[in-house]
Amino acid sequence: MNFRFILLILLLILSYIAINPQFDTDGAAIRQVERGSPAAIAGIESPTGAVAPTQREVIQSINGQPVLDVQNYYALLLGLSPNQTFALQTNEATYRITMPERPENASEDLFLDIGLTVYEVPSNNIRKGLDLSGGTRVVLQPEERVVPEDLELIIDNIEQRLNVFGLSDIVIRSSRDLAGDDFIIVEIAGAQQSEVAELLANQGVFEARIANQTVFSGGDDIIFVCRTPDCSGIDTRQGGCSPAQGGGSACRFSFSITLSQAAANRQAQATNALSIVSSPGGGASLSEPLDLYLDGELIDSLSISADLRGRPVTDIQISGSGSGATQQLAIEDSMANMRQLQTILVTGSLPVSLDIVKMDSISPVLGAEFVRNAIIMALVAVLAVATIIFIRYRRLLVSIPVIVTMLSEGFIILGFAALIGWNLDLVAIAGILIVVGTGVDHQIVIIDEALRKEEKARSWRERFKRAFFIIFAAYITTVVAMIPLMSAGAGLLRGFAITTIVGATIGVLVTRPAFAAFIERYVHEDDD
Amino acid sequence: MGKKKKKSVLEQKKADTTKRLGIDKFYHDYYKQLLIIPFVLLLLAIIVIGINFAQTGMLVQTGVSLSGGLTLSVSLNEPMDKLALEERLREELPNDLLVRETVELGVQRAITIQAAPARVDEDLLALEGQVISVVTEFIPTLSTQDYTVEIVGPTLGQAFLRQTVFALIFAFVLMSIVVFYYFRSFVPSFAIVLAAFSNMVITLAAVILMDIRLSTAGIAAFLMLIGYSVDTDILLSTRVLKRKEKSVYDRIKSAIGTGLLMNASTLAAITASLLITRSEAIQQIMIILLVGLIVDMINTWIQNAGILRWYAEKVESEGGRK
């Protein structure tokens, strides 16, 4: 057998292994585990972005009842009662999880969650980009040029912020464009969360000031931030929620933090200089409030009770507010603000502030429909090409190898993408189209050289040499056309350039020579 | 060497006596006159681009992905009155709007709204809220799962446009270097580069005339066009220059046989994709490729072939005389 066939078959097998198609996709794959949730306490861990799609942990049963899909998972969870301990079996282990308690005065329909975000079990290892799988993409640009070390720092900090926020299936990378500007691209799979954009762009310089003098700031001064319901949440002592001026509703949240001793001492010194006045609500407080600033903006102003004057207290309450059209929306807004502030207090500030230059929130439904549509489109296009070839040569022995070669090229590109774990997005599909399309052109050149009637005297070797002379010239022009695109414009077309270069290379080195070998062996001009 | 050339001249003379009919005769006898077509097209295209530039200050109108703004795509389960939606949006928003529907094999499947910022510093996230609230009037059950929002800041869009245009020019120069290196002969190499250049310019003019707003995907399409158009040109030049059997005209004709099949198969694939695709981006790529490929047929088989024939016949007859 010809070594060109062997090479092609070998690559096809390798691609199959890399793509690893799964025919049994029962269950619900775990995308994310919320921190401090019952699931996390039971020991389930969030997968990192590096875990291949088909290697993700999959929930198989709850209390012995099989979980078939995502809807099934939620249905089974609904059937459990508060405080009930149940067995959750995955392909890796069995966990014993206790359902949370029903909060006081919560309605009967309140969905009690154990803190797992699940999604349909992936049927293969091809990582779909956000365009196809749905999710959120935020492109950030530092307001001023930064040194590479700072860029690393920003990326680490953003990753930490997202993790603290409860998101782990994320990809963060930096990209430098042709003008030398750096961009940070954050992709969050599966979640349409535009609110995180703000969290990422905030420089997050937090300062607490008394009489315009900074007493403590985010980062090292704060050694603990409470994020559990017992010491954070809507602040009922300060009235909770109330109708806001001009309609709607406003709520206050608060959470406790622990200061370092040095910060507490600074606060004691600052309060020592203040006088005691009687506060409007009765009782005595200090003459100056504690002002909380985030990125230079006043977010809250707290009056300090008189008995704290000059005392180095380490445990203090931080508070803020949120608002919305209804009380429910106001609560959600307050809780979102609280989570943001907590996250920033935990992770500290960025070296520079960032601008949001692009933000995409992509529907998973539209993405899935697009994939289905793209597959149909590709198959119809392949058939259309094969039909034209058949009309011209009237031979299935020519048409069928054309189809096989086109599909092989597509398949090997997908296998390569699965192998190196790169995300296949919409522009990458355009890249596959150009590769397969120019591939057909090259196959026609090969067929034509092979079936040329007038030059029977020439050897096959010479004919293919001539065909590949043309093919290589076209290949090199395509590749050089793609090179400058690798980094143009924040690298948004990089997927297109890489797919085209990789695909064209595979085509020229493997699939098209194999096609030529097939034509050489089985198709002869005197077959007519 | 000289002997071979002489033989080819003889063959050429023999070929010239063959009786030609219809298009074949016309193409054979009037190839120099036919050259007027691509050059007139090129000139017209340059005029169109020039007028557009004078009127708008831009080479081509860009969509929100290159100029900044918001794109909202809503997937539809039941048909929606596009015109009514457009009217309502215009009532509510001062922004430059574009509302389009995506149709898959005759069925309305999605609606896409593009809005450019009304002011340079407009808060695009707030604009998103305004657009969505109008859409909700038409689809009360709209949830975040049903739509996709893409927001591009004006600075990123412009930087992207500048750099991809630079990338396009750079790619073109690299391609020209490869072609000149490959054929090492000025006129044939120049003819290929000229054909590729004419393709891009005429297609760009067509994009302006069809009132297409270029997106990032459209830029990718122009890059693809370099690859596709050079394919047939290289085939043609290789056949004509690297072979010596029969006449130059016969070699051109054999290249046309192969090349038109390449064009036909690509056109078939593009047309099929255009009818099926639901992606705005792929649709734009396919339209630009379709136009570009038709333009390429003129530029390859009339312009490039004409220049090449004139050059090759001259060289071979001179070679014969020596």
PDB file of N, CA, C and O in Angstrom, chain B residues 203-230:
ATOM      1  N   THR B 203     -14.399  44.104  -6.608  1.00  0.00           N
ATOM      2  CA  THR B 203     -15.294  43.537  -5.594  1.00  0.00           C
ATOM      3  C   THR B 203     -15.628  44.588  -4.538  1.00  0.00           C
ATOM      4  O   THR B 203     -16.776  44.681  -4.081  1.00  0.00           O
ATOM      5  N   LEU B 204     -14.632  45.383  -4.172  1.00  0.00           N
ATOM      6  CA  LEU B 204     -14.883  46.442  -3.184  1.00  0.00           C
ATOM      7  C   LEU B 204     -15.936  47.413  -3.706  1.00  0.00           C
ATOM      8  O   LEU B 204     -16.860  47.802  -2.980  1.00  0.00           O
ATOM      9  N   ALA B 205     -15.819  47.781  -5.000  1.00  0.00           N
ATOM     10  CA  ALA B 205     -16.810  48.683  -5.598  1.00  0.00           C
ATOM     11  C   ALA B 205     -18.189  48.035  -5.583  1.00  0.00           C
ATOM     12  O   ALA B 205     -19.196  48.693  -5.287  1.00  0.00           O
ATOM     13  N   ALA B 206     -18.248  46.732  -5.864  1.00  0.00           N
ATOM     14  CA  ALA B 206     -19.534  46.020  -5.839  1.00  0.00           C
ATOM     15  C   ALA B 206     -20.127  46.044  -4.434  1.00  0.00           C
ATOM     16  O   ALA B 206     -21.331  46.222  -4.253  1.00  0.00           O
ATOM     17  N   VAL B 207     -19.260  45.883  -3.430  1.00  0.00           N
ATOM     18  CA  VAL B 207     -19.714  45.925  -2.031  1.00  0.00           C
ATOM     19  C   VAL B 207     -20.338  47.291  -1.733  1.00  0.00           C
ATOM     20  O   VAL B 207     -21.393  47.386  -1.106  1.00  0.00           O
ATOM     21  N   ILE B 208     -19.700  48.354  -2.248  1.00  0.00           N
ATOM     22  CA  ILE B 208     -20.237  49.706  -2.039  1.00  0.00           C
ATOM     23  C   ILE B 208     -21.595  49.836  -2.732  1.00  0.00           C
ATOM     24  O   ILE B 208     -22.566  50.302  -2.144  1.00  0.00           O
ATOM     25  N   LEU B 209     -21.672  49.376  -4.000  1.00  0.00           N
ATOM     26  CA  LEU B 209     -22.912  49.514  -4.764  1.00  0.00           C
ATOM     27  C   LEU B 209     -24.045  48.689  -4.166  1.00  0.00           C
ATOM     28  O   LEU B 209     -25.201  49.075  -4.234  1.00  0.00           O
ATOM     29  N   MET B 210     -23.715  47.535  -3.569  1.00  0.00           N
ATOM     30  CA  MET B 210     -24.762  46.694  -2.983  1.00  0.00           C
ATOM     31  C   MET B 210     -25.145  47.168  -1.587  1.00  0.00           C
ATOM     32  O   MET B 210     -25.975  46.547  -0.930  1.00  0.00           O
ATOM     33  N   ASP B 211     -24.503  48.243  -1.146  1.00  0.00           N
ATOM     34  CA  ASP B 211     -24.812  48.829   0.155  1.00  0.00           C
ATOM     35  C   ASP B 211     -24.582  47.835   1.304  1.00  0.00           C
ATOM     36  O   ASP B 211     -25.360  47.742   2.244  1.00  0.00           O
ATOM     37  N   ILE B 212     -23.505  47.069   1.185  1.00  0.00           N
ATOM     38  CA  ILE B 212     -23.148  46.139   2.255  1.00  0.00           C
ATOM     39  C   ILE B 212     -22.279  46.873   3.259  1.00  0.00           C
ATOM     40  O   ILE B 212     -21.380  47.622   2.876  1.00  0.00           O
ATOM     41  N   ARG B 213     -22.565  46.682   4.529  1.00  0.00           N
ATOM     42  CA  ARG B 213     -21.687  47.265   5.539  1.00  0.00           C
ATOM     43  C   ARG B 213     -20.667  46.205   5.956  1.00  0.00           C
ATOM     44  O   ARG B 213     -21.029  45.176   6.516  1.00  0.00           O
ATOM     45  N   LEU B 214     -19.437  46.488   5.677  1.00  0.00           N
ATOM     46  CA  LEU B 214     -18.375  45.500   5.871  1.00  0.00           C
ATOM     47  C   LEU B 214     -18.174  45.171   7.350  1.00  0.00           C
ATOM     48  O   LEU B 214     -18.110  46.056   8.189  1.00  0.00           O
ATOM     49  N   SER B 215     -18.084  43.875   7.660  1.00  0.00           N
ATOM     50  CA  SER B 215     -17.826  43.454   9.032  1.00  0.00           C
ATOM     51  C   SER B 215     -16.460  42.777   9.082  1.00  0.00           C
ATOM     52  O   SER B 215     -15.794  42.640   8.062  1.00  0.00           O
ATOM     53  N   THR B 216     -16.068  42.335  10.261  1.00  0.00           N
ATOM     54  CA  THR B 216     -14.780  41.632  10.387  1.00  0.00           C
ATOM     55  C   THR B 216     -14.759  40.413   9.466  1.00  0.00           C
ATOM     56  O   THR B 216     -13.745  40.111   8.852  1.00  0.00           O
ATOM     57  N   ALA B 217     -15.907  39.732   9.368  1.00  0.00           N
ATOM     58  CA  ALA B 217     -15.976  38.562   8.499  1.00  0.00           C
ATOM     59  C   ALA B 217     -15.755  38.961   7.045  1.00  0.00           C
ATOM     60  O   ALA B 217     -15.133  38.223   6.271  1.00  0.00           O
ATOM     61  N   GLY B 218     -16.241  40.150   6.669  1.00  0.00           N
ATOM     62  CA  GLY B 218     -16.060  40.632   5.302  1.00  0.00           C
ATOM     63  C   GLY B 218     -14.590  40.828   4.971  1.00  0.00           C
ATOM     64  O   GLY B 218     -14.139  40.520   3.863  1.00  0.00           O
ATOM     65  N   ILE B 219     -13.831  41.322   5.956  1.00  0.00           N
ATOM     66  CA  ILE B 219     -12.389  41.491   5.759  1.00  0.00           C
ATOM     67  C   ILE B 219     -11.747  40.117   5.524  1.00  0.00           C
ATOM     68  O   ILE B 219     -10.909  39.942   4.632  1.00  0.00           O
ATOM     69  N   ALA B 220     -12.193  39.139   6.310  1.00  0.00           N
ATOM     70  CA  ALA B 220     -11.681  37.780   6.125  1.00  0.00           C
ATOM     71  C   ALA B 220     -11.993  37.293   4.715  1.00  0.00           C
ATOM     72  O   ALA B 220     -11.176  36.629   4.075  1.00  0.00           O
ATOM     73  N   ALA B 221     -13.173  37.668   4.198  1.00  0.00           N
ATOM     74  CA  ALA B 221     -13.561  37.251   2.852  1.00  0.00           C
ATOM     75  C   ALA B 221     -12.608  37.820   1.805  1.00  0.00           C
ATOM     76  O   ALA B 221     -12.229  37.130   0.853  1.00  0.00           O
ATOM     77  N   PHE B 222     -12.207  39.081   1.993  1.00  0.00           N
ATOM     78  CA  PHE B 222     -11.261  39.673   1.036  1.00  0.00           C
ATOM     79  C   PHE B 222      -9.925  38.940   1.058  1.00  0.00           C
ATOM     80  O   PHE B 222      -9.277  38.769   0.025  1.00  0.00           O
ATOM     81  N   LEU B 223      -9.524  38.498   2.257  1.00  0.00           N
ATOM     82  CA  LEU B 223      -8.287  37.721   2.342  1.00  0.00           C
ATOM     83  C   LEU B 223      -8.420  36.377   1.632  1.00  0.00           C
ATOM     84  O   LEU B 223      -7.513  35.915   0.951  1.00  0.00           O
ATOM     85  N   MET B 224      -9.606  35.756   1.806  1.00  0.00           N
ATOM     86  CA  MET B 224      -9.854  34.488   1.124  1.00  0.00           C
ATOM     87  C   MET B 224      -9.778  34.688  -0.383  1.00  0.00           C
ATOM     88  O   MET B 224      -9.299  33.833  -1.113  1.00  0.00           O
ATOM     89  N   LEU B 225     -10.270  35.849  -0.800  1.00  0.00           N
ATOM     90  CA  LEU B 225     -10.324  36.154  -2.226  1.00  0.00           C
ATOM     91  C   LEU B 225      -8.926  36.146  -2.845  1.00  0.00           C
ATOM     92  O   LEU B 225      -8.754  35.704  -3.982  1.00  0.00           O
ATOM     93  N   ILE B 226      -7.931  36.622  -2.086  1.00  0.00           N
ATOM     94  CA  ILE B 226      -6.558  36.589  -2.600  1.00  0.00           C
ATOM     95  C   ILE B 226      -6.209  35.145  -2.947  1.00  0.00           C
ATOM     96  O   ILE B 226      -5.756  34.840  -4.045  1.00  0.00           O
ATOM     97  N   GLY B 227      -6.454  34.241  -1.997  1.00  0.00           N
ATOM     98  CA  GLY B 227      -6.121  32.838  -2.199  1.00  0.00           C
ATOM     99  C   GLY B 227      -6.864  32.228  -3.374  1.00  0.00           C
ATOM    100  O   GLY B 227      -6.274  31.579  -4.237  1.00  0.00           O
ATOM    101  N   TYR B 228      -8.196  32.475  -3.417  1.00  0.00           N
ATOM    102  CA  TYR B 228      -8.992  31.868  -4.473  1.00  0.00           C
ATOM    103  C   TYR B 228      -8.621  32.398  -5.853  1.00  0.00           C
ATOM    104  O   TYR B 228      -8.562  31.667  -6.823  1.00  0.00           O
ATOM    105  N   SER B 229      -8.403  33.724  -5.950  1.00  0.00           N
ATOM    106  CA  SER B 229      -8.187  34.275  -7.280  1.00  0.00           C
ATOM    107  C   SER B 229      -6.814  33.892  -7.812  1.00  0.00           C
ATOM    108  O   SER B 229      -6.645  33.667  -9.006  1.00  0.00           O
ATOM    109  N   VAL B 230      -5.835  33.779  -6.921  1.00  0.00           N
ATOM    110  CA  VAL B 230      -4.488  33.463  -7.382  1.00  0.00           C
ATOM    111  C   VAL B 230      -4.398  32.009  -7.883  1.00  0.00           C
ATOM    112  O   VAL B 230      -3.639  31.712  -8.792  1.00  0.00           O
TER     113      VAL B 230
END
